[in-house]
Coordinates of N, CA and C in Angstrom, one line a residue:
X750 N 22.1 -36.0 -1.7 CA 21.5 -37.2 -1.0 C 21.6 -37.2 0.5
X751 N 22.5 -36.6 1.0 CA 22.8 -36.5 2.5 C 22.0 -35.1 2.9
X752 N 21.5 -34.7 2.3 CA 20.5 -33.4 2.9 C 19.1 -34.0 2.5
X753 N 18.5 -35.2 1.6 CA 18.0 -36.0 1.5 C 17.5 -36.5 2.9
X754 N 18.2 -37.1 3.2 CA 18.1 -38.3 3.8 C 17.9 -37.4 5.3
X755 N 18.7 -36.3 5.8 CA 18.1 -35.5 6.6 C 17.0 -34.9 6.8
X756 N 16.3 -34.6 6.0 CA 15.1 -33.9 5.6 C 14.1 -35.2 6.1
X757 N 14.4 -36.2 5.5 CA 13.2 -37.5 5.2 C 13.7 -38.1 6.5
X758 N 14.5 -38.3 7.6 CA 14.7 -38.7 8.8 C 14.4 -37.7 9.9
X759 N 14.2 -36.6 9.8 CA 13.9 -35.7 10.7 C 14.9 -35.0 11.5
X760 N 16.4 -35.7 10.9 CA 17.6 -34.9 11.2 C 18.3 -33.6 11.2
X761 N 17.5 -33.0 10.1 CA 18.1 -31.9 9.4 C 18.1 -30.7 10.8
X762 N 18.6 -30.1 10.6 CA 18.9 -29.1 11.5 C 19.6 -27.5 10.6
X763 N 18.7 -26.5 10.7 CA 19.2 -25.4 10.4 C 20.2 -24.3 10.7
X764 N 21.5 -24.5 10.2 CA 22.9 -24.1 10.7 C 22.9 -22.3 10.8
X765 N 23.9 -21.6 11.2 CA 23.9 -20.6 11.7 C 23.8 -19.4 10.6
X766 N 23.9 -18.6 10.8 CA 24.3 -17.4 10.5 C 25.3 -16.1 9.9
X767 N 25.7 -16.0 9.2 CA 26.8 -15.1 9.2 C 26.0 -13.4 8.5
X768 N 26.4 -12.5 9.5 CA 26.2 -11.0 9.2 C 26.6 -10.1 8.7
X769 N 26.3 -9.5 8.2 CA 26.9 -7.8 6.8 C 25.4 -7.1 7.3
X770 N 25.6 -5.8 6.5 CA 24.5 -4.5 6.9 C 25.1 -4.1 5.2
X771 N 24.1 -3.6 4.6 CA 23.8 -3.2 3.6 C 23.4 -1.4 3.7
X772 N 23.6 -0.7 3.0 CA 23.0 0.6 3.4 C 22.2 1.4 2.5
X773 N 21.8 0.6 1.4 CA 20.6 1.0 0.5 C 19.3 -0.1 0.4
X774 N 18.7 0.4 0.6 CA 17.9 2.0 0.3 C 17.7 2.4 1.6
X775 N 18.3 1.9 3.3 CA 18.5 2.4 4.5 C 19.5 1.3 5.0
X776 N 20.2 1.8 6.1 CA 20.8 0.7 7.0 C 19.8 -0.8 7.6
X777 N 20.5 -2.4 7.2 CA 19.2 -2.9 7.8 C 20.3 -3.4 7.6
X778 N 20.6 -4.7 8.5 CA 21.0 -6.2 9.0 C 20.6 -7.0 8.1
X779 N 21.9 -8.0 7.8 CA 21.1 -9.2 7.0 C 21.8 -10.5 7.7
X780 N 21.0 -10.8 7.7 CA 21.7 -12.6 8.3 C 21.6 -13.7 7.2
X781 N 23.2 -13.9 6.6 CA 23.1 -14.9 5.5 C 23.3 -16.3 5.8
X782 N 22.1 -17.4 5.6 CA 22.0 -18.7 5.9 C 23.5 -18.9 5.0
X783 N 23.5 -20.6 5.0 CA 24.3 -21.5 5.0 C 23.8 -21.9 3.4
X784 N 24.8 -22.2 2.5 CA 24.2 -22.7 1.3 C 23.1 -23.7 1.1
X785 N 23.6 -25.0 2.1 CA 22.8 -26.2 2.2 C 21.4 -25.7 3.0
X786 N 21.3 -24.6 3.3 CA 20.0 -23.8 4.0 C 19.0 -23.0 3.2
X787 N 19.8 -22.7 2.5 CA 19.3 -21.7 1.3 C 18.6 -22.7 0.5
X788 N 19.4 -23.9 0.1 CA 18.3 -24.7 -0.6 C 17.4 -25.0 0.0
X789 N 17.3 -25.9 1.2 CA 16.0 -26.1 1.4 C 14.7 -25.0 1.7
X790 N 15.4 -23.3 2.3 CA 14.4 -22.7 2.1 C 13.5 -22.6 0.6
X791 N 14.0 -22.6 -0.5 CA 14.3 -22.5 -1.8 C 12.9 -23.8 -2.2
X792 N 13.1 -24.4 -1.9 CA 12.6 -26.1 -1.9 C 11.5 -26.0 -1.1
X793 N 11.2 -25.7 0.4 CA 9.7 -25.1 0.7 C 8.9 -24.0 0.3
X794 N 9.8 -22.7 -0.1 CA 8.6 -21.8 -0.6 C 8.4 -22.6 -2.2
X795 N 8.9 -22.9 -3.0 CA 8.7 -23.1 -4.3 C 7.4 -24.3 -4.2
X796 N 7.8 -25.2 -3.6 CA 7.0 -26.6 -3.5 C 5.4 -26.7 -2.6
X797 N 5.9 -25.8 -1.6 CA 4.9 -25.8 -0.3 C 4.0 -24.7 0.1
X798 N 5.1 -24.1 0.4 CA 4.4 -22.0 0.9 C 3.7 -21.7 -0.3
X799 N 3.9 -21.2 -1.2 CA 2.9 -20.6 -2.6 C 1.8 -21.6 -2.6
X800 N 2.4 -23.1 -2.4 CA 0.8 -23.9 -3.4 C -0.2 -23.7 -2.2
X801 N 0.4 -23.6 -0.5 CA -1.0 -23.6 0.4 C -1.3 -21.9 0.7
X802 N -0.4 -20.8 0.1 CA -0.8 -19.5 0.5 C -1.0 -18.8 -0.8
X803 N -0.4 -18.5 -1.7 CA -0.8 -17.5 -2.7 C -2.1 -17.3 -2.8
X804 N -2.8 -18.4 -3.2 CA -4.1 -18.7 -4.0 C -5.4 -17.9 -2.7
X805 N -5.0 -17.4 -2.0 CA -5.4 -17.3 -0.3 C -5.3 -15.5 -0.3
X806 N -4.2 -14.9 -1.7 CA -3.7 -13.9 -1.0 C -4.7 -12.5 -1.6
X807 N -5.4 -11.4 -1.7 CA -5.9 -10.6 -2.0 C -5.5 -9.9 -3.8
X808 N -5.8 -9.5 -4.8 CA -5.1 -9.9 -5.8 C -4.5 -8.1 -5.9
X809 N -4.6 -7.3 -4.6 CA -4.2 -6.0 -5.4 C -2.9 -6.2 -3.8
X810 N -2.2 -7.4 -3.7 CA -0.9 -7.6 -2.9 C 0.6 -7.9 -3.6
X811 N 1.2 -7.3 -3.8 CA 2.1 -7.5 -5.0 C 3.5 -7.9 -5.4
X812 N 4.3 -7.8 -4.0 CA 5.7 -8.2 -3.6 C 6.0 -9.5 -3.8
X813 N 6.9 -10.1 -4.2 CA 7.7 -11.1 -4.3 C 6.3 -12.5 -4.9
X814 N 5.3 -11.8 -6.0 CA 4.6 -12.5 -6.4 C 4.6 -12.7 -8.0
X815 N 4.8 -14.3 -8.5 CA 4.9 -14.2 -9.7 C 4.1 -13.4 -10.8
X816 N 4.3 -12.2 -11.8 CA 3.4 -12.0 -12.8 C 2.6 -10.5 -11.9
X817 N 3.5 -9.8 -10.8 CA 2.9 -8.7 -10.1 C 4.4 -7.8 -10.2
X818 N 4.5 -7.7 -8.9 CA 5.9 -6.6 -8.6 C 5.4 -5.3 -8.9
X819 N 6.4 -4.7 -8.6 CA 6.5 -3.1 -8.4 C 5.5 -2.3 -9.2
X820 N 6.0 -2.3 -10.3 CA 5.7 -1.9 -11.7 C 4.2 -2.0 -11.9
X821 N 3.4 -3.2 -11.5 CA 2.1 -3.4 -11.9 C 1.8 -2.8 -10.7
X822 N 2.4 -2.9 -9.4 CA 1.5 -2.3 -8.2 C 1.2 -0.9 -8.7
X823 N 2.3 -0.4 -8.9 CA 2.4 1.2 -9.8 C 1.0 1.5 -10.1
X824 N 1.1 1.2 -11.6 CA 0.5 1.4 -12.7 C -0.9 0.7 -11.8
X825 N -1.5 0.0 -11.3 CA -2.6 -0.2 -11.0 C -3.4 0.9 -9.9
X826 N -2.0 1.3 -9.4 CA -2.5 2.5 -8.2 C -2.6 3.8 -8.7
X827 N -2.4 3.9 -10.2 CA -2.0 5.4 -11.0 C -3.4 5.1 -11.7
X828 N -4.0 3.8 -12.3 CA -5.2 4.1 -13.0 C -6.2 3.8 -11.7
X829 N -6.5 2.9 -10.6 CA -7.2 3.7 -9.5 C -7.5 5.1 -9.0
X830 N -6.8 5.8 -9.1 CA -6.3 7.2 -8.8 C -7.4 7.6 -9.8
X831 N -6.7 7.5 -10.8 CA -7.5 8.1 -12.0 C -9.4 7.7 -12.0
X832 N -9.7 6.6 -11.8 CA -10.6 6.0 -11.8 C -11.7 7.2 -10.4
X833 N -11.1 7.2 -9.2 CA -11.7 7.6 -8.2 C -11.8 9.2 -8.8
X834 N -10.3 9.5 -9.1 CA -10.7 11.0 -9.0 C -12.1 11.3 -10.3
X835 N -12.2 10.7 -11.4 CA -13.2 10.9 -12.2 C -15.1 10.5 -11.6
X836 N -15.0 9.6 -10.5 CA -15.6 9.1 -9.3 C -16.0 10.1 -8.5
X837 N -15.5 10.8 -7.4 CA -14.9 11.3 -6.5 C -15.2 12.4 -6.5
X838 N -13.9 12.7 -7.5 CA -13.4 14.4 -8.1 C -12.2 14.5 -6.8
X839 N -12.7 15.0 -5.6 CA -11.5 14.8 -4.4 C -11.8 13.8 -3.4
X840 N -10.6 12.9 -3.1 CA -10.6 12.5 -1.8 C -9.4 12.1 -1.5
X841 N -9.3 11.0 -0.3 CA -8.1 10.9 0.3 C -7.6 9.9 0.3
X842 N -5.9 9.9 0.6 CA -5.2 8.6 0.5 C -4.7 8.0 2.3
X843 N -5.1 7.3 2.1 CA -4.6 7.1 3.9 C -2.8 6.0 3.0
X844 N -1.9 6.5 3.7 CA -0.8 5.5 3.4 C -0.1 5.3 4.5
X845 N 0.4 3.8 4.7 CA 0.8 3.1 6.2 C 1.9 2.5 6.0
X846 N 2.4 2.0 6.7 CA 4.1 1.7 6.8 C 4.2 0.9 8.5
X847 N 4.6 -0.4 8.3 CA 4.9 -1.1 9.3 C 6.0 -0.5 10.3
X848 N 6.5 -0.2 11.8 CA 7.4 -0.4 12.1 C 8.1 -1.0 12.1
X849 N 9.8 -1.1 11.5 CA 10.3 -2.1 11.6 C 10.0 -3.3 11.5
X850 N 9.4 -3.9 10.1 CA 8.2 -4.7 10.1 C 9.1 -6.1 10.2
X851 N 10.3 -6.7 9.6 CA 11.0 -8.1 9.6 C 11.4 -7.8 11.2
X852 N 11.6 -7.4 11.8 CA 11.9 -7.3 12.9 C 11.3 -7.4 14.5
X853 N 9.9 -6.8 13.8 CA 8.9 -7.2 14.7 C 7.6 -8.2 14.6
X854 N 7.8 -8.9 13.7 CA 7.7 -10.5 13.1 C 7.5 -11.2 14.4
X855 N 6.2 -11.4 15.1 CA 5.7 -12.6 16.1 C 6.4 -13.7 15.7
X856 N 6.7 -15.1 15.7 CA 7.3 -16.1 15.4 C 6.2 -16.9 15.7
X857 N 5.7 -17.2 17.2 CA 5.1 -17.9 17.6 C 3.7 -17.6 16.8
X858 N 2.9 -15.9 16.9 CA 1.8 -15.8 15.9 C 1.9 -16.3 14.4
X859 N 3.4 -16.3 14.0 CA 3.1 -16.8 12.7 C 3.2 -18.4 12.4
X860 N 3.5 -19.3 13.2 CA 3.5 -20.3 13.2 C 1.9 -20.8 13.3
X861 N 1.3 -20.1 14.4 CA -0.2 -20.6 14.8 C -1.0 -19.7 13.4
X862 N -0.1 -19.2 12.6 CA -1.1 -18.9 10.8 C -1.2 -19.7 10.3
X863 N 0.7 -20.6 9.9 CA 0.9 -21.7 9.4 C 0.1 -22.3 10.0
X864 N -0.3 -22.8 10.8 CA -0.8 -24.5 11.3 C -2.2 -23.8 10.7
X865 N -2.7 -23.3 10.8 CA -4.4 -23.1 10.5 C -4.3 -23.7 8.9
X866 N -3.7 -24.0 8.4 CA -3.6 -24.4 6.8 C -2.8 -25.4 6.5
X867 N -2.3 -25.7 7.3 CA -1.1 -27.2 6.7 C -1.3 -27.6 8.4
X868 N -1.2 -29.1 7.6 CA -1.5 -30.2 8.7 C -0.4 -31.2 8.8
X869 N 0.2 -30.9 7.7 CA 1.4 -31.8 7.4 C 2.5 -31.8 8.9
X870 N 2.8 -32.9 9.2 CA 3.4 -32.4 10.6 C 4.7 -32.6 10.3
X871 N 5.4 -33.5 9.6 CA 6.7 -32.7 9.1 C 6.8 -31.5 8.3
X872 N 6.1 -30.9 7.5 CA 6.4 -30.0 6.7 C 6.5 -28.7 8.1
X873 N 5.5 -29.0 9.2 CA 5.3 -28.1 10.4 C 6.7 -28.0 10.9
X874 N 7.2 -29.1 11.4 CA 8.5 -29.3 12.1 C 9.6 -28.9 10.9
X875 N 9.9 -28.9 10.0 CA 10.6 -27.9 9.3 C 10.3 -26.5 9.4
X876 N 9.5 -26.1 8.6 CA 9.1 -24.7 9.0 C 9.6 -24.3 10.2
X877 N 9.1 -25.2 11.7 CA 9.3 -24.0 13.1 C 11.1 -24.6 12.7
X878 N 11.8 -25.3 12.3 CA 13.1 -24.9 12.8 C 13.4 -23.9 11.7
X879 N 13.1 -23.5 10.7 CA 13.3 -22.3 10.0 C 13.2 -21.5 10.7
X880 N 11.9 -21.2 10.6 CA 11.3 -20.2 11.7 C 12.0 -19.0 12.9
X881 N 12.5 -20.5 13.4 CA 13.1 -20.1 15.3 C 15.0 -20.3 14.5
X882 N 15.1 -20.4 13.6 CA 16.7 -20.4 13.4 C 17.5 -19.2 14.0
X883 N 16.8 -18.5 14.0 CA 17.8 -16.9 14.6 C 17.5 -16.8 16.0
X884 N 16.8 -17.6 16.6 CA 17.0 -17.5 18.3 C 17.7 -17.9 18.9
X885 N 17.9 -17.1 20.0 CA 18.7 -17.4 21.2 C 18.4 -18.6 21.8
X886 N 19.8 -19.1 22.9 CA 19.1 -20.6 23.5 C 18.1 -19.7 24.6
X887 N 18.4 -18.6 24.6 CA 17.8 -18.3 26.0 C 15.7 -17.9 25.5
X888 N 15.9 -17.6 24.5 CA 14.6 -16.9 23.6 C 13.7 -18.7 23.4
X889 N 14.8 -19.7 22.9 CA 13.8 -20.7 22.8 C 13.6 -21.7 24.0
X890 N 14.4 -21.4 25.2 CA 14.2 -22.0 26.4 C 13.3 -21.2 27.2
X891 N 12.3 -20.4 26.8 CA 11.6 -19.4 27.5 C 10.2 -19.7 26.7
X892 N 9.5 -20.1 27.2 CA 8.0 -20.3 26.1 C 7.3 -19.1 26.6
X893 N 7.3 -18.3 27.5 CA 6.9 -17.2 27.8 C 7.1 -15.6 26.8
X894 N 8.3 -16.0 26.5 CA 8.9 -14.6 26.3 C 8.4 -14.6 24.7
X895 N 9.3 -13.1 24.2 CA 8.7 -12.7 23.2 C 10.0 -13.0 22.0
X896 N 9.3 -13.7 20.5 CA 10.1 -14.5 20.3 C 10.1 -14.0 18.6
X897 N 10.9 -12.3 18.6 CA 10.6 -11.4 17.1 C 11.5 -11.9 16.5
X898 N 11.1 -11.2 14.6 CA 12.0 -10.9 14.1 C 12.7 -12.4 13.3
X899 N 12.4 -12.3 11.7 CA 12.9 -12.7 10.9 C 14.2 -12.3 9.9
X900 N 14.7 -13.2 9.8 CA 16.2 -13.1 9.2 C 15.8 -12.4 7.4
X901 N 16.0 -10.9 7.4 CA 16.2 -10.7 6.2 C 16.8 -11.2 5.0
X902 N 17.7 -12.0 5.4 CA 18.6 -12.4 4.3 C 17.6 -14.3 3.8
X903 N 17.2 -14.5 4.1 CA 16.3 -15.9 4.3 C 15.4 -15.5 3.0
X904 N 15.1 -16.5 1.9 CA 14.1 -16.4 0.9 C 12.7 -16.8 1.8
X905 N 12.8 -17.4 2.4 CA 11.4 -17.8 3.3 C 10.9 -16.5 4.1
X906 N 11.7 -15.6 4.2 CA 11.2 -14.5 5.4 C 10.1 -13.3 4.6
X907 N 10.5 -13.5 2.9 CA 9.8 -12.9 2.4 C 8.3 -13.1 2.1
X908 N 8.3 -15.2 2.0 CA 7.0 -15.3 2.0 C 6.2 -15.2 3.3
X909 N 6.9 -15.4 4.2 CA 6.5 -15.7 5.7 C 5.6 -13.8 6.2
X910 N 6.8 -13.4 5.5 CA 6.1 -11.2 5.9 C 4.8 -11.4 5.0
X911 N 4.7 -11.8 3.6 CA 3.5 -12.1 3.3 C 2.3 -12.7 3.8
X912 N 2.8 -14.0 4.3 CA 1.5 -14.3 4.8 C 0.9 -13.8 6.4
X913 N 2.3 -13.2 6.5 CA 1.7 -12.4 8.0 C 0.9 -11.4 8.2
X914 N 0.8 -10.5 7.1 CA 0.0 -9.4 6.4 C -1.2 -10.0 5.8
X915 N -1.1 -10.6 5.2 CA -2.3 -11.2 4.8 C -3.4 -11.5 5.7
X916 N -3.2 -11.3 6.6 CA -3.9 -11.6 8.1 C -5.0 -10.3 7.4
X917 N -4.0 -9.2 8.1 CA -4.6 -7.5 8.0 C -5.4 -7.6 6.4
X918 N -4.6 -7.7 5.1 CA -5.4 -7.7 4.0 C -7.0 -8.6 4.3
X919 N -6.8 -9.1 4.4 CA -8.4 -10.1 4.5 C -9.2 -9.2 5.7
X920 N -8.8 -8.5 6.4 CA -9.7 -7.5 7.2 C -10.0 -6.5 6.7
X921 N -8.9 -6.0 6.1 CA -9.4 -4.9 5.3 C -10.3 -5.0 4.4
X922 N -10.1 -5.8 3.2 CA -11.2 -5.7 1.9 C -12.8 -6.6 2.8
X923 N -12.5 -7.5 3.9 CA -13.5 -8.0 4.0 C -14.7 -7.6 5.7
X924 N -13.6 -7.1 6.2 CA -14.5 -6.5 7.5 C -14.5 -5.1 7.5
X925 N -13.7 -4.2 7.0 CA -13.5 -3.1 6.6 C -14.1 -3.0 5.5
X926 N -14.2 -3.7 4.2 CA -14.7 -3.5 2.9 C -14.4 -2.3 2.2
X927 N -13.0 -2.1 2.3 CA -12.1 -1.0 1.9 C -12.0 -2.0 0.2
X928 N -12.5 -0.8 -1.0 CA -12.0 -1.7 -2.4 C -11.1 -1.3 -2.8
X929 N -10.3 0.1 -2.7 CA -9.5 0.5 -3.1 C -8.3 0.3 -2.2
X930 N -7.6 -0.9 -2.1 CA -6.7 -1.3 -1.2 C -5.1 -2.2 -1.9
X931 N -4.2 -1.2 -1.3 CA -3.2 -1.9 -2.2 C -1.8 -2.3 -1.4
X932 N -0.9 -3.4 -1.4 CA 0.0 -3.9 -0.6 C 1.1 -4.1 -1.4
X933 N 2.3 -3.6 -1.1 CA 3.7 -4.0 -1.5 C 4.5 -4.6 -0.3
X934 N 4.4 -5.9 0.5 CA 5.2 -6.3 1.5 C 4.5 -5.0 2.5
X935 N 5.3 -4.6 3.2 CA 4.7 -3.8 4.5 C 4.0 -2.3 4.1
X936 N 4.0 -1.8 3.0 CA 3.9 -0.9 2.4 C 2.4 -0.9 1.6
X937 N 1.6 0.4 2.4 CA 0.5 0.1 2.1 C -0.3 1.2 2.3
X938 N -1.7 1.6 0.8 CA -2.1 2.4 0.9 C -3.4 1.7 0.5
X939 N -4.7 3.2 1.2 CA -5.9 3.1 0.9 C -6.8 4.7 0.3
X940 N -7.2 4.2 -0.5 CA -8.4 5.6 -1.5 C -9.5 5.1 -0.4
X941 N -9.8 6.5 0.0 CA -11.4 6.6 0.5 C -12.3 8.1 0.0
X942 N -13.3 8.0 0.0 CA -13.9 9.1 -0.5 C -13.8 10.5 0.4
X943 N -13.6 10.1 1.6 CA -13.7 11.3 2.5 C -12.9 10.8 3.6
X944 N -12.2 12.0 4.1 CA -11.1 12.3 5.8 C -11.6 11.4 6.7
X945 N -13.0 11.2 7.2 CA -13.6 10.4 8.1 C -13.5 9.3 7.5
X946 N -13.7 8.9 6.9 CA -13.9 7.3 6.5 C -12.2 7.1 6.8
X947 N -11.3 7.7 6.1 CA -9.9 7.6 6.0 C -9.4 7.4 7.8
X948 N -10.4 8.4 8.7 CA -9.3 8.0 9.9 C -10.5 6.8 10.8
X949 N -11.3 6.3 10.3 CA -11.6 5.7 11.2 C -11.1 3.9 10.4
X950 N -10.9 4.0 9.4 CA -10.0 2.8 8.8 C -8.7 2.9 9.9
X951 N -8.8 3.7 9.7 CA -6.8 4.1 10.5 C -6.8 3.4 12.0
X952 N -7.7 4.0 12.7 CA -7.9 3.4 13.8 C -8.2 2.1 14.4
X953 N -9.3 1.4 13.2 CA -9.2 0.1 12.9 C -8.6 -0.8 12.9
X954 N -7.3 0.0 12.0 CA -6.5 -1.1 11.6 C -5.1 -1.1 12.8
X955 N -4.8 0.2 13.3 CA -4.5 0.6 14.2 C -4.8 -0.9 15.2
X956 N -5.8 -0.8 15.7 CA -6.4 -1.9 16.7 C -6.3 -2.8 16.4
X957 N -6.3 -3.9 14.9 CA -6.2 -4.9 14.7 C -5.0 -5.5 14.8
X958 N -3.5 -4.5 14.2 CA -2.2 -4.9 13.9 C -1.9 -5.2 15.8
X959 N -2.3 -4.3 16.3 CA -2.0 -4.4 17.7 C -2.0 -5.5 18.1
X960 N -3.3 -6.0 18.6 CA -4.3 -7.0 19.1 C -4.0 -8.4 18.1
X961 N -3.5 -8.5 16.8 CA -3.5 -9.7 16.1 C -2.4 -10.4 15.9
X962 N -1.5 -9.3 15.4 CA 0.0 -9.1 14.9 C 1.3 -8.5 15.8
X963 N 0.4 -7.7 16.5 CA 1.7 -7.0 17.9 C 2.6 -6.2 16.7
X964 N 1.9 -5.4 15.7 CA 2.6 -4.6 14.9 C 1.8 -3.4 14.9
X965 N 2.9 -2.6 15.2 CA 2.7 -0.9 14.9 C 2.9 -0.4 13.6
X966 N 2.5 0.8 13.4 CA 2.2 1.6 12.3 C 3.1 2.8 12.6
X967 N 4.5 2.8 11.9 CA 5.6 4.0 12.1 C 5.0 5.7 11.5
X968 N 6.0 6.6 12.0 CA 5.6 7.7 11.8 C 5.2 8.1 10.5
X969 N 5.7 7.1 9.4 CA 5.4 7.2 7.9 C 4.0 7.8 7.3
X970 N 2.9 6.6 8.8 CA 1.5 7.3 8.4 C 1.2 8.0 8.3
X971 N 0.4 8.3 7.6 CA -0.6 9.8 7.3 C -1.7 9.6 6.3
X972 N -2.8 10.8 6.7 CA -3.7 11.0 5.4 C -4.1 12.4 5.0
X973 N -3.8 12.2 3.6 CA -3.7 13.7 2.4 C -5.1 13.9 1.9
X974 N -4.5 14.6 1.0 CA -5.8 14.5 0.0 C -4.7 14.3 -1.4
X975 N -5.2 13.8 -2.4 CA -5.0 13.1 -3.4 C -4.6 14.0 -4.3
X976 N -4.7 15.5 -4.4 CA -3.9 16.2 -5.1 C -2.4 16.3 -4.7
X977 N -1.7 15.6 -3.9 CA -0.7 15.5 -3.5 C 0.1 14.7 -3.6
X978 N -0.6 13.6 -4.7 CA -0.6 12.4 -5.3 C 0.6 11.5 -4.1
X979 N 0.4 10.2 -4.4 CA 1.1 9.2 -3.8 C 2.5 8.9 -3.9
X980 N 3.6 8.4 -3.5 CA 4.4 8.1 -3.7 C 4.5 6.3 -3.0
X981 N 3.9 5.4 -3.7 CA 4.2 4.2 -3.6 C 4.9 3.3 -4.8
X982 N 5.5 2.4 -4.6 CA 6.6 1.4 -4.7 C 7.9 2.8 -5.5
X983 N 8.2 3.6 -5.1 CA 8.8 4.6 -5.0 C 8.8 5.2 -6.7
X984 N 7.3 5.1 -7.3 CA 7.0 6.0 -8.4 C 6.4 7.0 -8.0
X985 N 6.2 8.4 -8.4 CA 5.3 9.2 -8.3 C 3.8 8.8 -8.6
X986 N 3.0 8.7 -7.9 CA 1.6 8.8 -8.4 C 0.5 10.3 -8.3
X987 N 0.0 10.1 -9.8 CA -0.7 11.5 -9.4 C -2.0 11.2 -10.5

């Protein structure tokens, strides 16, 4: 009732932090909210984030989505494969990888996503104090400066990487008109019929992450050829 009544007076306020580092499946930082924090993230993605974004999202995107995950991204990228190469016979896989992608998380660009879809102006003013919970006083007394980087450990941060990608997905299948396109959270591959097609998507999107997102594409990238089958959501594809 007293987190209630916070919420519905505009009192609530999003409490601090505490840090551990995990070392599988790499070293990453986690910053663990406060229990009475965790609920309410809990309480906006379930109630809010899904009903104004899923329905929004590309259907071959697969991470932390009910009735998808790993396994289907798999198996959908193994009978694509199959599909092109019988199509095809040869071509290429372009596969991309965010740098550092929760980390280099715009705050401010992702809030001006949010607002393009919800008008609600409390559900807004919750959100930005989610949002900005991990800033500095000096980061949020600065409207200039540059304001990255979401809290791994936060259930919201996963839908939040979602819909910040989803930017790039909707360019891809729809200004690019790439069909063979597939997304696990930051992790992401494309089938094209030929090397050219493959690097000038690259460049594209190259330009877009830049220019949209202020996100780079780490040394992970590259493009093969398809007899060297894939290795995405860490099954072998071939």
């Amino acid at each position: 009732m007293w987190l209630y009544e916070q919420l519905k007076t505009g009192n609530y306020r999003h409490g601090g932090y505490s840090t551990f580092y995990v070392t599988e499946p790499k070293l990453r930082r986690i910053e663990k909210s406060k229990y009475i924090d965790r609920i309410v993230h809990r309480w906006v993605v379930d109630n809010f984030l899904k009903e104004y974004f899923e329905k929004s999202f590309i259907f071959h995107t697969y991470a932390c989505i009910k009735n998808r995950g790993m396994h289907k991204a798999s198996l959908d990228v193994q009978n694509t494969m199959r599909h092109c190469k019988r199509t095809w016979n040869d071509y290429y896989i372009l596969k991309m990888d965010i740098r550092k992608y929760f980390d280099n998380i715009d705050k401010d660009i992702l809030f001006q996503i949010l607002k393009r879809k919800i008008t609600d102006k409390k559900l807004l003013w919750l959100l930005k104090e989610i949002i900005y919970s991990n800033c500095t006083k000096e980061e949020l007394e600065n409207p200039l400066g540059k304001r990255k980087g979401l809290p791994i450990g936060n259930y919201t941060s996963q839908t939040f990487a979602n819909i910040y990608l989803n930017e790039l997905d909707q360019y891809i299948k729809h200004s690019l008109k790439m069909k063979y396109y597939f997304r696990y959270l930051d992790d992401m591959i494309i089938l094209a019929k030929t090397k050219k097609e493959a690097k000038i998507c690259l460049k594209k999107i190259k330009k877009f992450l830049k220019f949209h997102l202020e996100l780079e594409l780490n040394e992970k990238t590259q493009i093969f050829k398809n007899k060297q089958g894939v290795n995405f959501c860490r099954i072998q594809n071939k």
